[in-house]
XYZ file of C-alpha atoms in Angstrom:
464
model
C 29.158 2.405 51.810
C 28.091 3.851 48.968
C 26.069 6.678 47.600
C 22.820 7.836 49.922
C 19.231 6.844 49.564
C 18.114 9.798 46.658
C 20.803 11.340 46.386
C 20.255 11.515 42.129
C 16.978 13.217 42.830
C 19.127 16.067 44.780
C 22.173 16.228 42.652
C 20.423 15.901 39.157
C 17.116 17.904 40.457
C 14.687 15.074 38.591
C 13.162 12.053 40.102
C 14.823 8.840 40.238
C 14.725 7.550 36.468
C 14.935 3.745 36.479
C 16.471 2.283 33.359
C 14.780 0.143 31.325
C 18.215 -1.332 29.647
C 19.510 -0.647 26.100
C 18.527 3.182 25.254
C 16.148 2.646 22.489
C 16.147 4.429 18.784
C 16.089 7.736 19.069
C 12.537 10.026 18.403
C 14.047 11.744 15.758
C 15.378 8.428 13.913
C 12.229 6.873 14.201
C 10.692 10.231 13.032
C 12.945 9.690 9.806
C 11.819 6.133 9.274
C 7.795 7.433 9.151
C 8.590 9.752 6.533
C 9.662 7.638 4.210
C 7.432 5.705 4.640
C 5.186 8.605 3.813
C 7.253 9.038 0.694
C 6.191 5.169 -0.383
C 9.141 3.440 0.663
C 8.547 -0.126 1.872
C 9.274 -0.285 6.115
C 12.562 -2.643 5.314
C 13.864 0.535 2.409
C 12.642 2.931 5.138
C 14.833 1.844 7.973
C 17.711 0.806 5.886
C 17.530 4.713 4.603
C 17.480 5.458 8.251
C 20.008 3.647 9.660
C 18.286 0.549 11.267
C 17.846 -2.583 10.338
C 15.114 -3.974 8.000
C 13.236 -6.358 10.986
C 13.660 -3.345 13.287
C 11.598 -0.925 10.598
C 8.927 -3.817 9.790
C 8.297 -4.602 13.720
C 7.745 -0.925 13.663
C 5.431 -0.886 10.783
C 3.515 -3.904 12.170
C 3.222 -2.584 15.983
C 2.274 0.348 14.981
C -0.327 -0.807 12.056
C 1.371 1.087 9.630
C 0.685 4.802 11.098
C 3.205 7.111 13.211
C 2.607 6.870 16.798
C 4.624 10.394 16.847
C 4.644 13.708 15.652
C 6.359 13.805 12.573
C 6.497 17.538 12.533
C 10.001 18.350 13.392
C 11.347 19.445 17.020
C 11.255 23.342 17.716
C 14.575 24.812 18.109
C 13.745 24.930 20.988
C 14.965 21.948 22.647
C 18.790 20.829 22.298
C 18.759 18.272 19.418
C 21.085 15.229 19.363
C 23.523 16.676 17.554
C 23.824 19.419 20.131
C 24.183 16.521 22.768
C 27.159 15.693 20.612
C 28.558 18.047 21.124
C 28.541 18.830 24.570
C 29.554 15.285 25.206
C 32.747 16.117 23.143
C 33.094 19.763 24.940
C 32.767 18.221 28.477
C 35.073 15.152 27.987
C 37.582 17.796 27.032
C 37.210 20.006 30.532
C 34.982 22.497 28.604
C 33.596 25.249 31.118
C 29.678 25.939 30.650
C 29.807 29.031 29.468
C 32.555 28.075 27.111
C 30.086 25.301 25.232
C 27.326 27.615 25.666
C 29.180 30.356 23.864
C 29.759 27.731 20.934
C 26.699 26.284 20.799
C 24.938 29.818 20.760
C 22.554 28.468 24.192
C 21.873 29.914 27.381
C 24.717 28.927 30.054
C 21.946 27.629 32.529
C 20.458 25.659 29.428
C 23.945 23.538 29.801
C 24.319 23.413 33.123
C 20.493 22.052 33.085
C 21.481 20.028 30.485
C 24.817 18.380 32.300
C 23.059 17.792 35.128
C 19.477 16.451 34.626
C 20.678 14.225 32.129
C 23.639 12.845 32.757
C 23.722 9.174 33.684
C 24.299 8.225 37.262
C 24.600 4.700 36.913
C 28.187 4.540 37.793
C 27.573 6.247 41.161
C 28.724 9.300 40.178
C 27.460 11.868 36.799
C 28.777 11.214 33.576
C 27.330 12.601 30.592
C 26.848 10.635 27.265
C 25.290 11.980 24.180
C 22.623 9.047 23.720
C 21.954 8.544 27.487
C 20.979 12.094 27.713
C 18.913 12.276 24.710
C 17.395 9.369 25.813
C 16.194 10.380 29.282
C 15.344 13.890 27.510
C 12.424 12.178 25.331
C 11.531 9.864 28.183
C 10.738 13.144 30.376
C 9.212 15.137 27.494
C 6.579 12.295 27.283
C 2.932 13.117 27.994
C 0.738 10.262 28.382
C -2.434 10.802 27.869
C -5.353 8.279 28.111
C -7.225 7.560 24.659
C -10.968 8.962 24.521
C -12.213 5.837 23.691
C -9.949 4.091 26.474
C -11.296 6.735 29.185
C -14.945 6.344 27.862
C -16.848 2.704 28.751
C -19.916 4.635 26.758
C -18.459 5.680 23.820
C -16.613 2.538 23.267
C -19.490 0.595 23.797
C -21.317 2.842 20.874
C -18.588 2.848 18.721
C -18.066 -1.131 19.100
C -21.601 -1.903 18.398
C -21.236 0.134 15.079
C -18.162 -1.476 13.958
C -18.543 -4.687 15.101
C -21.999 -5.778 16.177
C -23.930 -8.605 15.270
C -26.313 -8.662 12.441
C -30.482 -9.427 13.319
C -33.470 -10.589 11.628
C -35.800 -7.676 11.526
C -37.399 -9.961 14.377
C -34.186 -9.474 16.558
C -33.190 -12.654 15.988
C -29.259 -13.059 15.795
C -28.075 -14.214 12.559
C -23.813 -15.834 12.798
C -23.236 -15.947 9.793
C -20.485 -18.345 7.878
C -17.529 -19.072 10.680
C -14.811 -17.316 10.139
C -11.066 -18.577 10.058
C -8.699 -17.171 13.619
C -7.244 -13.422 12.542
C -3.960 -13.512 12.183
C -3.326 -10.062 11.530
C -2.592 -10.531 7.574
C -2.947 -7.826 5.348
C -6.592 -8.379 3.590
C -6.999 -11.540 3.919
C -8.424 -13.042 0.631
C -10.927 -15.940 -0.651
C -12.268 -16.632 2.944
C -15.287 -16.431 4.865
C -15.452 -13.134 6.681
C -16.988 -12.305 9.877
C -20.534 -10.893 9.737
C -20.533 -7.920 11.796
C -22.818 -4.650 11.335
C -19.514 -2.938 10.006
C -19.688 0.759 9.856
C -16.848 2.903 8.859
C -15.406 4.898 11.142
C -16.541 8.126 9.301
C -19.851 6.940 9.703
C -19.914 6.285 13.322
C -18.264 9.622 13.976
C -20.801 11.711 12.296
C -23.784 9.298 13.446
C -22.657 10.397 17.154
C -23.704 14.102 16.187
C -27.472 12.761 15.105
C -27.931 10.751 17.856
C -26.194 12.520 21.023
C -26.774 16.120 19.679
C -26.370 18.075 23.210
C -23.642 15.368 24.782
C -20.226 17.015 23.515
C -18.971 13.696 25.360
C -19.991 11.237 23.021
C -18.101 12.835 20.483
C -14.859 11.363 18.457
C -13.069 11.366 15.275
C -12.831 8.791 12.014
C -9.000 9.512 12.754
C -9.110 8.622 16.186
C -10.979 5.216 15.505
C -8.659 4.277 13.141
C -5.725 5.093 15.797
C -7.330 3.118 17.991
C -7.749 -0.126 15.716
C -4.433 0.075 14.290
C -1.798 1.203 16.742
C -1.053 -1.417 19.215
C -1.450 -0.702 23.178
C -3.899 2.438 22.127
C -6.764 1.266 24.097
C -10.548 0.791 23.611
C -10.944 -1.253 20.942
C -8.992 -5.172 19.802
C -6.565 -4.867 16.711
C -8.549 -7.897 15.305
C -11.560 -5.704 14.903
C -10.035 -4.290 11.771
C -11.933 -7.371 9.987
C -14.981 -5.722 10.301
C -13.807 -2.562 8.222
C -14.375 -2.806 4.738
C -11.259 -3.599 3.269
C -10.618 -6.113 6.516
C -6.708 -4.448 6.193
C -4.407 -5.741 9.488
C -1.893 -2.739 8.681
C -2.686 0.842 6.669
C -1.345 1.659 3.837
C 0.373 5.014 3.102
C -1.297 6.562 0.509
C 1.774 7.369 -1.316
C 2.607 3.464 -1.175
C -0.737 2.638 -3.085
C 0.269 5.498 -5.548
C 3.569 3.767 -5.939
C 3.262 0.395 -6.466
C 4.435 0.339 -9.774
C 6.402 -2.684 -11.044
C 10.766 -1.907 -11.658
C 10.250 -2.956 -15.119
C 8.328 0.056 -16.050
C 10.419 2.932 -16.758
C 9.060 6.726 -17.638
C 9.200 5.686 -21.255
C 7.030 3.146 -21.452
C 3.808 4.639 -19.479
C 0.445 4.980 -20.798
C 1.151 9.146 -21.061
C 3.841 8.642 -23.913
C 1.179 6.309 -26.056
C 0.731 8.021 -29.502
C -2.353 10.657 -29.388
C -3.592 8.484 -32.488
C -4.209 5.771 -29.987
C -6.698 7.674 -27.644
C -8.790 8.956 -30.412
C -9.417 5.601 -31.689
C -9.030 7.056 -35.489
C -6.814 4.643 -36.769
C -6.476 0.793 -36.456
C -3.942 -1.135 -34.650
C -3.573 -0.196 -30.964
C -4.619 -3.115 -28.568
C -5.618 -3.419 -25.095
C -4.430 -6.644 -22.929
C -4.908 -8.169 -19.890
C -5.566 -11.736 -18.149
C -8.602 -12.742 -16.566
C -7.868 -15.790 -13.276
C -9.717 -18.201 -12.529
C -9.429 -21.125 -10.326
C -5.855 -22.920 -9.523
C -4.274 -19.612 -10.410
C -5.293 -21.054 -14.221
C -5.530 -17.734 -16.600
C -6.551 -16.388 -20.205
C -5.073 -13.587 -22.055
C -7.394 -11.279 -23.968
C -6.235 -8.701 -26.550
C -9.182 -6.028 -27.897
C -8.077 -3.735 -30.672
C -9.537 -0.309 -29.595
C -10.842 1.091 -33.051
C -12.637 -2.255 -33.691
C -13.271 -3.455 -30.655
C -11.869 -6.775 -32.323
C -10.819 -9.545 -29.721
C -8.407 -12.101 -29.720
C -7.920 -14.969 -26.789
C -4.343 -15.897 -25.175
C -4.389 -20.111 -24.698
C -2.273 -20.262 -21.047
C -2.315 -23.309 -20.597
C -0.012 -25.100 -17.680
C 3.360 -25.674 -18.031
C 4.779 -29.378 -17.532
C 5.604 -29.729 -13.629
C 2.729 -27.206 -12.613
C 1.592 -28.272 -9.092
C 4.870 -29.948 -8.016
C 7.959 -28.281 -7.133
C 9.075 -25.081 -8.792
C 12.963 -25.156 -9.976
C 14.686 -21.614 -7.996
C 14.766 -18.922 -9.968
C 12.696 -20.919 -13.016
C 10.070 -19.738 -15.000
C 6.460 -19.830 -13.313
C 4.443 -22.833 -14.277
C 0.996 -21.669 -14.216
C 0.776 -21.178 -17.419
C 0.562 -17.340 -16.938
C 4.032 -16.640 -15.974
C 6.446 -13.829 -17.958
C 7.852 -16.316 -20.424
C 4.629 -17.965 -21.339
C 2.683 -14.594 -22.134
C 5.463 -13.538 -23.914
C 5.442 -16.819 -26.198
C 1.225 -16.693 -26.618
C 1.611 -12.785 -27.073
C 4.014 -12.691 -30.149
C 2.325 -15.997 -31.667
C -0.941 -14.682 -31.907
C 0.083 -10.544 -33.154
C 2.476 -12.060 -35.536
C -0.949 -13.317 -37.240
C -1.843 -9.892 -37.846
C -0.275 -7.554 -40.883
C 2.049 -5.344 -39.537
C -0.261 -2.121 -39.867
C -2.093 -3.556 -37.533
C 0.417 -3.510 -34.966
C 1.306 -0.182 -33.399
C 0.714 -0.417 -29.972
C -0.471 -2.686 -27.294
C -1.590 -1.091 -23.220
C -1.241 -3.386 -20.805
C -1.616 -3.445 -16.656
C 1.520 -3.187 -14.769
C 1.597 -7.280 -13.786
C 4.876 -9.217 -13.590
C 3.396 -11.115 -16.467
C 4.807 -8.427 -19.010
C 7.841 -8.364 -17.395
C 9.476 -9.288 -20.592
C 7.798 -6.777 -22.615
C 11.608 -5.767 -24.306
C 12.120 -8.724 -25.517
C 8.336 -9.365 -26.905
C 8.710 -5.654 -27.992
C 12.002 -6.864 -30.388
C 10.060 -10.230 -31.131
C 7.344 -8.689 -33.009
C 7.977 -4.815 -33.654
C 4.722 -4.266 -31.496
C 5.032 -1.014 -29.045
C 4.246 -1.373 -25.525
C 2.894 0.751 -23.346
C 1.553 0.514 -19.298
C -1.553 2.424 -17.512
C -0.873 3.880 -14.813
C -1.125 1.564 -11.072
C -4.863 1.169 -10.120
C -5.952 2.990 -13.004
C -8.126 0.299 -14.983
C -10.191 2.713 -16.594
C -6.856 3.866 -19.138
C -7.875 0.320 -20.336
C -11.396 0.984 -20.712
C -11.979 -1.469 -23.876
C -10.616 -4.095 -22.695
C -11.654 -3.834 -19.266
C -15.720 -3.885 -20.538
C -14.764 -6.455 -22.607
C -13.613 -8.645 -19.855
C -16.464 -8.228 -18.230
C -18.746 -9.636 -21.539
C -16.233 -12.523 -21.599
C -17.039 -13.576 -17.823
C -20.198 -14.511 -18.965
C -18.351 -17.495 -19.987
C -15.540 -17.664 -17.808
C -17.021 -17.294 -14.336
C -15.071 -16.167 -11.754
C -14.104 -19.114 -9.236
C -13.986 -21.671 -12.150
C -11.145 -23.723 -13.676
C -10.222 -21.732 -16.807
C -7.288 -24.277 -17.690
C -9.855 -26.774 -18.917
C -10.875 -24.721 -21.792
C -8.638 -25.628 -25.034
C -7.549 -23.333 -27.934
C -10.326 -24.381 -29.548
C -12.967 -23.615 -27.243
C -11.375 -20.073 -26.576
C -11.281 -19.130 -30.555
C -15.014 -19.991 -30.857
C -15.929 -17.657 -27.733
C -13.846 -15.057 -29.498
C -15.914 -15.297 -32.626
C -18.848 -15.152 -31.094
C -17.914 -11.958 -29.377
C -16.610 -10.518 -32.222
C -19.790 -11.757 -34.444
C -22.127 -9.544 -31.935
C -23.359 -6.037 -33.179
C -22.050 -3.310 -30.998
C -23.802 -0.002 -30.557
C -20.860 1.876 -30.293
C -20.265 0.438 -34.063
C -23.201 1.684 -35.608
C -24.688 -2.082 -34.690
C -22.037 -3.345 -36.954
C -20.016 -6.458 -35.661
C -16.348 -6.154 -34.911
C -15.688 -8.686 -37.496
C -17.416 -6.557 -39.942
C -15.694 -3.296 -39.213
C -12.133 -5.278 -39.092
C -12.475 -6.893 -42.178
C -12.985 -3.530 -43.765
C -10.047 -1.971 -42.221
C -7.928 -4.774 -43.677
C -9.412 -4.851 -47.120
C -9.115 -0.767 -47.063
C -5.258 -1.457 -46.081
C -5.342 -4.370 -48.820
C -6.560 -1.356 -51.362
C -3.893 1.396 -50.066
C -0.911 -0.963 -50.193
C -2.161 -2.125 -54.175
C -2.416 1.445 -54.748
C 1.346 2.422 -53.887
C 2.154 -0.118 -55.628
C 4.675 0.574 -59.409
């Protein structure tokens, strides 16, 4: 015959709970997973740290657009935790009384009994109380679902859409498309492609715009954070993920902040960071310290450049490609683009070596994978190396500006493997045979050559 028709609704003293299957990851697991994420960790480290799998943590990084859906402060003390549930589970399954667990657990009898009987699972016909059932059906009642403002507001969203995503006019009204843009497919930046013309706002715009133009409607009012909740966190309501094109940065997921801090390459160690370079390096005072980097062009072709900071003395890496660059790369072989770790490594040590030794203290580089031999380049020519901090290009101010002289040549979007050795020592001299201001209008050739004929003196000098 079975049990009656609600009889769980008068036993357990809650409303018929209908279960949607597998309990899923608990709140407080998932809250675990956000903070380390927080803390920089990548959503595969994150859930692995948490006890989840890696596709699980990056299905909830990409759902969620890369921002916490909960609260990640933690539960009050309130409420039993999981732990608690436990516990009780343990407790009951031995013939426990109530006032026995709640004597151990330091809770209010009637918070067990509450507990054991709103919570227990019923899907045997009868109550039997599991740890993860209950905690479970406790989150799914402490749930408050509450509508989004933009989701609840057709005139606000409307405003707020226009801003962000509205088509751009001729001052005669006239709407201009723009180049078409390829499908979104919810990739992170999306880069080298036509982007869709829209009038773009940021969110921080919009929200304080609402103030000037609605100043006594306290409806039409809503947050930068709330925007961005609503672009990025699937199922939020009143706007389309794939308007996150039309921000700025045209990001599909945010980034963490301290993820962007912490992006630093696992071949650079404390030791070897731009904050342990000599002090005589910063002031410029003595000769010998270099700044590197590679400028890309087309067909992921490169060039290395190498400025001496005292001097402002530049030298040109030829990257040319490797043999096999375009077909099929062996696994695990060295990169054939010409710019890979083992061919700026090579270019690197030929062209210092050139240099007398006193002229080769120290060389600052960007954190790229293409100095990811830097030990070895460090033993091959006795040259110290050193790495600026991640998105810090002004620590490599020098060569930086310099890069930007040496575009005049190299355009950006061009083939920069077609240029030989040849070509790329005569752009050299002709930088390096330009007056600087910073020089006294001298040319770094000049103020080089005197460096190495004072060194040329010194070393005669010391000589028996």
């Amino acid at each position: 015959m079975g049990r009656p028709a609600g009889w769980t609704t008068k036993v357990t003293g809650r409303p018929a709970m209908r279960s949607p299957g597998r309990p899923p990851v608990r709140r407080d697991v998932e809250r675990a997973f956000w903070k380390k994420i927080a803390e920089g960790l990548t959503s595969e480290d994150a859930a692995v740290a948490c006890g989840v799998s890696a596709p699980v943590g990056t299905r909830w990084f990409r759902e969620r657009g890369g921002m916490p859906s909960i609260q990640l402060s933690p539960v009050s003390d309130r409420y039993l935790s999981f732990a608690e549930r436990e516990e009780i589970g343990l407790l009951k399954a031995q013939q426990t009384g109530v006032r026995e667990i709640a004597r151990r657990l330091d809770r209010s009898p009637s918070t067990i009994s509450r507990e054991l009987r709103r919570n227990a699972a019923t899907r045997n016909g009868q109550l039997t109380y599991r740890a993860s059932t209950a905690q479970w059906k406790a989150e799914l009642a402490a749930r408050r679902p509450k509508q989004s403002k933009l989701a609840g507001s057709a005139r606000l969203c409307e405003y707020v859409q226009d801003r962000l995503a509205g088509e751009i006019r001729h001052p005669d009204g006239q709407i201009v498309s723009g180049p078409a843009a390829p499908p979104w497919k919810g990739r992170n930046r999306p880069r080298r492609q036509d982007r869709r013309w829209a009038t773009s706002w940021s969110p921080e715009q919009i929200a304080n715009r609402l103030k000037a133009d609605f100043p006594d409607d306290e409806s039409m009012r809503i947050s930068h954070e709330a925007i961005y909740q609503a672009l990025y966190v699937q199922g939020r309501g009143g706007l389309k993920r794939e308007l996150v094109a039309c921000l700025r940065t045209g990001r599909a997921l945010r980034v963490p902040r301290a993820r962007a801090r912490g992006q630093g390459k696992k071949f650079v160690t404390e030791e070897v960071l731009i904050a342990q370079r000599p002090a005589e390096a910063a002031d410029r005072a003595v000769p010998g310290h270099w700044e590197g980097d590679l400028i890309i062009g087309l067909n992921s072709s490169a060039i290395g450049t190498l400025v001496e900071r005292t001097t402002r003395f530049t030298m040109l890496l030829h990257l040319p490609p490797m043999p096999g660059h375009g077909g099929l790369r062996a696994k695990n072989g060295p990169a054939l683009a010409g710019h890979g770790a083992e061919a700026v490594r090579d270019a690197l040590a030929a062209t210092i070596t050139e240099l007398p030794a006193q002229l080769r203290k120290s060389l600052t580089w960007d954190q790229g994978s293409e100095m990811s031999q830097h030990a070895q380049l460090r033993v091959d020519t006795g040259l110290e190396i050193y790495f600026a901090d991640p998105h810090s290009p002004w620590q490599r101010g020098t060569n930086e500006n310099t890069n930007g002289l040496l575009r005049q040549y190299f355009p950006k979007g061009t083939d920069l493997s077609r240029h030989s050795r040849d070509d790329l020592n005569a752009v050299a001299a002709a930088l390096n045979g330009r007056p600087r201001k910073t020089l006294g209008w001298r040319t770094p050739a000049e103020v080089l050559n005197k460096q190495l004929q004072s060194l040329q003196s010194s070393s005669v000098a010391t000589t028996p």
